[in-house]
mmCIF file of C-alpha atoms in Angstrom:
data_model
loop_
_atom_site.group_PDB
_atom_site.id
_atom_site.type_symbol
_atom_site.label_atom_id
_atom_site.label_comp_id
_atom_site.label_asym_id
_atom_site.label_seq_id
_atom_site.Cartn_x
_atom_site.Cartn_y
_atom_site.Cartn_z
ATOM 1 C CA UNK L 554 -15.213 -25.331 -64.863
ATOM 2 C CA UNK L 555 -14.450 -21.629 -65.084
ATOM 3 C CA UNK L 556 -16.691 -19.605 -62.805
ATOM 4 C CA UNK L 557 -19.115 -17.206 -64.428
ATOM 5 C CA UNK L 558 -20.126 -13.706 -63.424
ATOM 6 C CA UNK L 559 -22.613 -13.245 -60.583
ATOM 7 C CA UNK L 560 -25.041 -11.467 -62.909
ATOM 8 C CA UNK L 561 -25.001 -14.544 -65.140
ATOM 9 C CA UNK L 562 -25.604 -16.784 -62.136
ATOM 10 C CA UNK L 563 -28.691 -14.798 -61.135
ATOM 11 C CA UNK L 564 -30.027 -14.873 -64.684
ATOM 12 C CA UNK L 565 -29.568 -18.646 -65.043
ATOM 13 C CA UNK L 566 -31.406 -19.223 -61.773
ATOM 14 C CA UNK L 567 -34.263 -16.960 -62.881
ATOM 15 C CA UNK L 568 -34.837 -18.513 -66.321
ATOM 16 C CA UNK L 569 -36.677 -21.820 -66.678
ATOM 17 C CA UNK L 570 -34.331 -24.399 -68.170
ATOM 18 C CA UNK L 571 -36.944 -25.892 -70.502
ATOM 19 C CA UNK L 572 -39.223 -23.021 -71.502
ATOM 20 C CA UNK L 573 -36.451 -20.432 -71.544
ATOM 21 C CA UNK L 574 -38.743 -17.876 -69.933
ATOM 22 C CA UNK L 575 -37.895 -15.653 -66.980
ATOM 23 C CA UNK L 576 -39.704 -16.341 -63.728
ATOM 24 C CA UNK L 577 -40.415 -13.957 -60.880
ATOM 25 C CA UNK L 578 -40.059 -10.182 -60.857
ATOM 26 C CA UNK L 579 -38.530 -8.731 -64.002
ATOM 27 C CA UNK L 580 -37.468 -5.507 -62.296
ATOM 28 C CA UNK L 581 -36.124 -7.489 -59.343
ATOM 29 C CA UNK L 582 -33.901 -9.558 -61.611
ATOM 30 C CA UNK L 583 -32.675 -6.496 -63.501
ATOM 31 C CA UNK L 584 -31.795 -4.662 -60.284
ATOM 32 C CA UNK L 585 -30.167 -7.784 -58.881
ATOM 33 C CA UNK L 586 -28.029 -8.240 -61.977
ATOM 34 C CA UNK L 587 -26.911 -4.607 -61.766
ATOM 35 C CA UNK L 588 -25.914 -5.146 -58.152
ATOM 36 C CA UNK L 589 -24.189 -8.414 -59.056
ATOM 37 C CA UNK L 590 -21.850 -6.645 -61.497
ATOM 38 C CA UNK L 591 -20.824 -4.280 -58.718
ATOM 39 C CA UNK L 592 -20.418 -7.117 -56.224
ATOM 40 C CA UNK L 593 -18.060 -8.883 -58.622
ATOM 41 C CA UNK L 594 -15.962 -5.719 -58.732
ATOM 42 C CA UNK L 595 -15.983 -5.560 -54.932
ATOM 43 C CA UNK L 596 -14.959 -9.224 -54.694
ATOM 44 C CA UNK L 597 -12.053 -8.425 -57.018
ATOM 45 C CA UNK L 598 -11.026 -5.500 -54.821
ATOM 46 C CA UNK L 599 -11.832 -2.863 -57.442
ATOM 47 C CA UNK L 600 -14.590 -0.860 -55.726
ATOM 48 C CA UNK L 601 -15.510 -0.020 -52.152
ATOM 49 C CA UNK L 602 -18.258 1.731 -50.223
ATOM 50 C CA UNK L 603 -16.972 5.072 -48.922
ATOM 51 C CA UNK L 604 -18.999 7.906 -47.376
ATOM 52 C CA UNK L 605 -22.271 6.776 -48.907
ATOM 53 C CA UNK L 606 -20.914 6.174 -52.414
ATOM 54 C CA UNK L 607 -19.354 3.368 -54.383
ATOM 55 C CA UNK L 608 -15.860 4.441 -55.410
ATOM 56 C CA UNK L 609 -13.091 2.863 -57.468
ATOM 57 C CA UNK L 610 -9.952 2.019 -55.535
ATOM 58 C CA UNK L 611 -8.273 0.036 -58.328
ATOM 59 C CA UNK L 612 -9.113 0.647 -62.031
ATOM 60 C CA UNK L 613 -7.349 -2.518 -63.252
ATOM 61 C CA UNK L 614 -9.727 -4.604 -65.434
ATOM 62 C CA UNK L 615 -10.817 -7.987 -64.052
ATOM 63 C CA UNK L 616 -11.294 -9.692 -67.423
ATOM 64 C CA UNK L 617 -15.083 -9.589 -67.657
ATOM 65 C CA UNK L 618 -16.267 -7.310 -70.496
ATOM 66 C CA UNK L 619 -19.372 -5.964 -68.766
ATOM 67 C CA UNK L 620 -17.746 -5.475 -65.368
ATOM 68 C CA UNK L 621 -14.694 -3.855 -66.941
ATOM 69 C CA UNK L 622 -16.867 -1.391 -68.861
ATOM 70 C CA UNK L 623 -18.662 -0.464 -65.632
ATOM 71 C CA UNK L 624 -15.336 -0.128 -63.840
ATOM 72 C CA UNK L 625 -13.990 2.219 -66.504
ATOM 73 C CA UNK L 626 -17.145 4.355 -66.350
ATOM 74 C CA UNK L 627 -17.027 4.472 -62.567
ATOM 75 C CA UNK L 628 -13.377 5.510 -62.605
ATOM 76 C CA UNK L 629 -14.071 8.353 -65.048
ATOM 77 C CA UNK L 630 -17.338 9.528 -63.518
ATOM 78 C CA UNK L 631 -18.239 11.226 -60.266
ATOM 79 C CA UNK L 632 -19.132 8.941 -57.349
ATOM 80 C CA UNK L 633 -22.676 7.572 -57.139
ATOM 81 C CA UNK L 634 -24.681 5.940 -54.383
ATOM 82 C CA UNK L 635 -25.536 2.214 -54.570
ATOM 83 C CA UNK L 636 -29.155 3.137 -55.358
ATOM 84 C CA UNK L 637 -28.041 5.307 -58.271
ATOM 85 C CA UNK L 638 -25.751 2.597 -59.620
ATOM 86 C CA UNK L 639 -28.321 -0.205 -59.644
ATOM 87 C CA UNK L 640 -30.718 2.030 -61.566
ATOM 88 C CA UNK L 641 -28.055 3.285 -63.993
ATOM 89 C CA UNK L 642 -26.778 -0.185 -64.861
ATOM 90 C CA UNK L 643 -29.995 -2.146 -65.220
ATOM 91 C CA UNK L 644 -31.051 -0.781 -68.602
ATOM 92 C CA UNK L 645 -30.186 -3.280 -71.374
ATOM 93 C CA UNK L 646 -27.930 -5.240 -69.006
ATOM 94 C CA UNK L 647 -30.052 -8.363 -69.303
ATOM 95 C CA UNK L 648 -29.772 -8.386 -73.103
ATOM 96 C CA UNK L 649 -26.004 -8.005 -72.929
ATOM 97 C CA UNK L 650 -25.662 -10.843 -70.419
ATOM 98 C CA UNK L 651 -27.966 -13.077 -72.471
ATOM 99 C CA UNK L 652 -25.942 -12.378 -75.610
ATOM 100 C CA UNK L 653 -22.727 -13.362 -73.858
ATOM 101 C CA UNK L 654 -24.304 -16.598 -72.612
ATOM 102 C CA UNK L 655 -25.604 -17.388 -76.098
ATOM 103 C CA UNK L 656 -22.193 -16.823 -77.657
ATOM 104 C CA UNK L 657 -20.608 -19.175 -75.124
ATOM 105 C CA UNK L 658 -23.230 -21.870 -75.689
ATOM 106 C CA UNK L 659 -24.719 -21.715 -72.184
ATOM 107 C CA UNK L 660 -28.261 -20.869 -73.379
ATOM 108 C CA UNK L 661 -29.992 -20.938 -76.768
ATOM 109 C CA UNK L 662 -31.897 -18.117 -78.420
ATOM 110 C CA UNK L 663 -35.260 -19.416 -79.627
ATOM 111 C CA UNK L 664 -36.769 -16.697 -81.805
ATOM 112 C CA UNK L 665 -40.551 -16.844 -81.912
ATOM 113 C CA UNK L 666 -41.052 -13.428 -83.489
ATOM 114 C CA UNK L 667 -44.532 -13.179 -84.964
ATOM 115 C CA UNK L 668 -45.678 -11.216 -88.003
ATOM 116 C CA UNK L 669 -42.225 -9.695 -88.291
ATOM 117 C CA UNK L 670 -42.654 -7.156 -85.535
ATOM 118 C CA UNK L 671 -43.827 -8.831 -82.306
ATOM 119 C CA UNK L 672 -40.451 -9.890 -80.953
ATOM 120 C CA UNK L 673 -40.579 -12.917 -78.691
ATOM 121 C CA UNK L 674 -37.438 -14.764 -77.616
ATOM 122 C CA UNK L 675 -36.933 -17.673 -75.247
ATOM 123 C CA UNK L 676 -33.616 -18.759 -73.783
ATOM 124 C CA UNK L 677 -33.662 -22.432 -72.776
ATOM 125 C CA UNK L 678 -30.538 -24.009 -71.312
ATOM 126 C CA UNK L 679 -27.999 -25.410 -73.766
ATOM 127 C CA UNK L 680 -25.239 -26.370 -71.303
ATOM 128 C CA UNK L 681 -26.713 -27.334 -67.902
ATOM 129 C CA UNK L 682 -23.325 -27.738 -66.208
ATOM 130 C CA UNK L 683 -23.066 -24.065 -65.242
ATOM 131 C CA UNK L 684 -26.414 -23.854 -63.506
ATOM 132 C CA UNK L 685 -25.879 -27.250 -61.884
ATOM 133 C CA UNK L 686 -22.697 -25.941 -60.270
ATOM 134 C CA UNK L 687 -24.493 -22.822 -59.016
ATOM 135 C CA UNK L 688 -27.309 -24.841 -57.495
ATOM 136 C CA UNK L 689 -24.849 -27.261 -55.909
ATOM 137 C CA UNK L 690 -23.022 -24.387 -54.173
ATOM 138 C CA UNK L 691 -26.267 -22.897 -52.932
ATOM 139 C CA UNK L 692 -27.596 -26.252 -51.739
ATOM 140 C CA UNK L 693 -24.441 -26.879 -49.735
ATOM 141 C CA UNK L 694 -24.816 -23.461 -48.128
ATOM 142 C CA UNK L 695 -28.565 -23.609 -47.528
ATOM 143 C CA UNK L 696 -29.374 -27.179 -46.510
ATOM 144 C CA UNK L 697 -26.163 -28.098 -44.717
ATOM 145 C CA UNK L 698 -24.131 -26.442 -41.984
ATOM 146 C CA UNK L 699 -21.230 -25.759 -44.348
ATOM 147 C CA UNK L 700 -20.261 -22.066 -44.196
ATOM 148 C CA UNK L 701 -20.572 -20.432 -47.632
ATOM 149 C CA UNK L 702 -17.646 -18.779 -49.344
ATOM 150 C CA UNK L 703 -18.100 -15.040 -49.744
ATOM 151 C CA UNK L 704 -19.158 -15.321 -53.402
ATOM 152 C CA UNK L 705 -21.935 -17.775 -52.557
ATOM 153 C CA UNK L 706 -22.907 -15.674 -49.537
ATOM 154 C CA UNK L 707 -23.202 -12.649 -51.817
ATOM 155 C CA UNK L 708 -25.336 -14.595 -54.296
ATOM 156 C CA UNK L 709 -27.632 -15.812 -51.506
ATOM 157 C CA UNK L 710 -28.001 -12.256 -50.214
ATOM 158 C CA UNK L 711 -28.931 -10.963 -53.678
ATOM 159 C CA UNK L 712 -31.508 -13.747 -53.980
ATOM 160 C CA UNK L 713 -33.161 -12.488 -50.805
ATOM 161 C CA UNK L 714 -33.031 -8.828 -51.874
ATOM 162 C CA UNK L 715 -34.541 -9.595 -55.284
ATOM 163 C CA UNK L 716 -37.157 -11.974 -53.805
ATOM 164 C CA UNK L 717 -35.932 -14.787 -56.025
ATOM 165 C CA UNK L 718 -36.132 -17.552 -53.427
ATOM 166 C CA UNK L 719 -38.769 -19.499 -55.466
ATOM 167 C CA UNK L 720 -36.176 -19.827 -58.266
ATOM 168 C CA UNK L 721 -34.226 -22.235 -56.057
ATOM 169 C CA UNK L 722 -36.920 -24.889 -56.714
ATOM 170 C CA UNK L 723 -36.026 -26.886 -53.632
ATOM 171 C CA UNK L 724 -38.043 -29.915 -52.477
ATOM 172 C CA UNK L 725 -40.651 -29.075 -49.807
ATOM 173 C CA UNK L 726 -38.731 -30.949 -47.140
ATOM 174 C CA UNK L 727 -35.708 -28.694 -47.729
ATOM 175 C CA UNK L 728 -37.504 -25.392 -48.322
ATOM 176 C CA UNK L 729 -37.950 -24.387 -44.682
ATOM 177 C CA UNK L 730 -34.310 -25.064 -43.823
ATOM 178 C CA UNK L 731 -33.167 -23.208 -46.957
ATOM 179 C CA UNK L 732 -35.342 -20.185 -46.140
ATOM 180 C CA UNK L 733 -33.939 -20.010 -42.622
ATOM 181 C CA UNK L 734 -30.375 -20.229 -43.905
ATOM 182 C CA UNK L 735 -31.006 -17.606 -46.585
ATOM 183 C CA UNK L 736 -32.231 -15.183 -43.953
ATOM 184 C CA UNK L 737 -29.262 -15.972 -41.720
ATOM 185 C CA UNK L 738 -26.767 -15.385 -44.505
ATOM 186 C CA UNK L 739 -28.434 -12.203 -45.761
ATOM 187 C CA UNK L 740 -28.832 -10.632 -42.330
ATOM 188 C CA UNK L 741 -25.981 -12.115 -40.355
ATOM 189 C CA UNK L 742 -23.091 -13.322 -42.489
ATOM 190 C CA UNK L 743 -21.282 -10.028 -42.193
ATOM 191 C CA UNK L 744 -23.612 -8.215 -44.570
ATOM 192 C CA UNK L 745 -25.733 -6.440 -41.986
ATOM 193 C CA UNK L 746 -22.874 -5.544 -39.698
ATOM 194 C CA UNK L 747 -24.642 -7.303 -36.824
ATOM 195 C CA UNK L 748 -22.587 -10.456 -36.777
ATOM 196 C CA UNK L 749 -19.149 -10.771 -35.277
ATOM 197 C CA UNK L 750 -17.008 -10.637 -38.410
ATOM 198 C CA UNK L 751 -14.569 -13.055 -36.822
ATOM 199 C CA UNK L 752 -17.295 -15.660 -37.384
ATOM 200 C CA UNK L 753 -17.696 -14.730 -41.044
ATOM 201 C CA UNK L 754 -15.491 -15.397 -44.042
ATOM 202 C CA UNK L 755 -16.842 -12.295 -45.781
ATOM 203 C CA UNK L 756 -14.401 -9.406 -45.970
ATOM 204 C CA UNK L 757 -15.779 -6.268 -44.282
ATOM 205 C CA UNK L 758 -15.156 -4.223 -47.442
ATOM 206 C CA UNK L 759 -17.204 -6.659 -49.531
ATOM 207 C CA UNK L 760 -19.868 -6.943 -46.826
ATOM 208 C CA UNK L 761 -20.443 -3.195 -46.927
ATOM 209 C CA UNK L 762 -20.914 -3.178 -50.696
ATOM 210 C CA UNK L 763 -23.307 -6.137 -50.633
ATOM 211 C CA UNK L 764 -25.310 -4.718 -47.719
ATOM 212 C CA UNK L 765 -25.776 -1.297 -49.286
ATOM 213 C CA UNK L 766 -26.698 -2.736 -52.673
ATOM 214 C CA UNK L 767 -29.200 -5.110 -51.064
ATOM 215 C CA UNK L 768 -30.858 -2.215 -49.263
ATOM 216 C CA UNK L 769 -30.998 -0.259 -52.526
ATOM 217 C CA UNK L 770 -32.736 -3.162 -54.282
ATOM 218 C CA UNK L 771 -35.207 -3.629 -51.445
ATOM 219 C CA UNK L 772 -36.038 0.091 -51.455
ATOM 220 C CA UNK L 773 -36.566 0.088 -55.216
ATOM 221 C CA UNK L 774 -38.881 -2.924 -55.070
ATOM 222 C CA UNK L 775 -40.922 -1.499 -52.205
ATOM 223 C CA UNK L 776 -42.931 -3.426 -49.636
ATOM 224 C CA UNK L 777 -43.703 -6.966 -50.845
ATOM 225 C CA UNK L 778 -47.351 -7.825 -51.380
ATOM 226 C CA UNK L 779 -48.924 -10.271 -48.947
#
């Protein structure tokens, strides 16, 4: 199966397969999806974190319409901080990602608009294979000792930053182990700069982008309620 964009992976994890409704923090998901677009560009070697800003070091498109549009804007615009980028990109991003998934038959658009003006849409899963692959990768990383590839490590780190851990829907007997592994990956798999990078498969350039974006999301969401 062809891999899908990180922003799409986050969205599929956040939406209930049956009801088609988003779970968890709406703003958290939107910020996380914004960051995910930028992480995909970092994974492809197109952007880097330099002197406090995200900058383009290769303007060549990667073949994803949304990411390529962001890349073109970033190349033509002045540099912005990670915090500025996640706020700039989040507006209407979810609708664009949903539309792409609908067109590819991954989710369905169930229109429950009432009285012609109260617009209500649900997006239940149409093709479960994509989300199944995402959850399989995460499970292997979180409930086994298998080291995650850098893409899965980035996804796990965004899940922590956006407080989307409940979306994993793991059995109780696996939840504690998964939580511990999530924290390890997010804070020690090269993303915080505290781990010996020789022990991590994450490229330092990617780690910097993910770490700064994660901090920007956490700052935007504020202190979690207890």
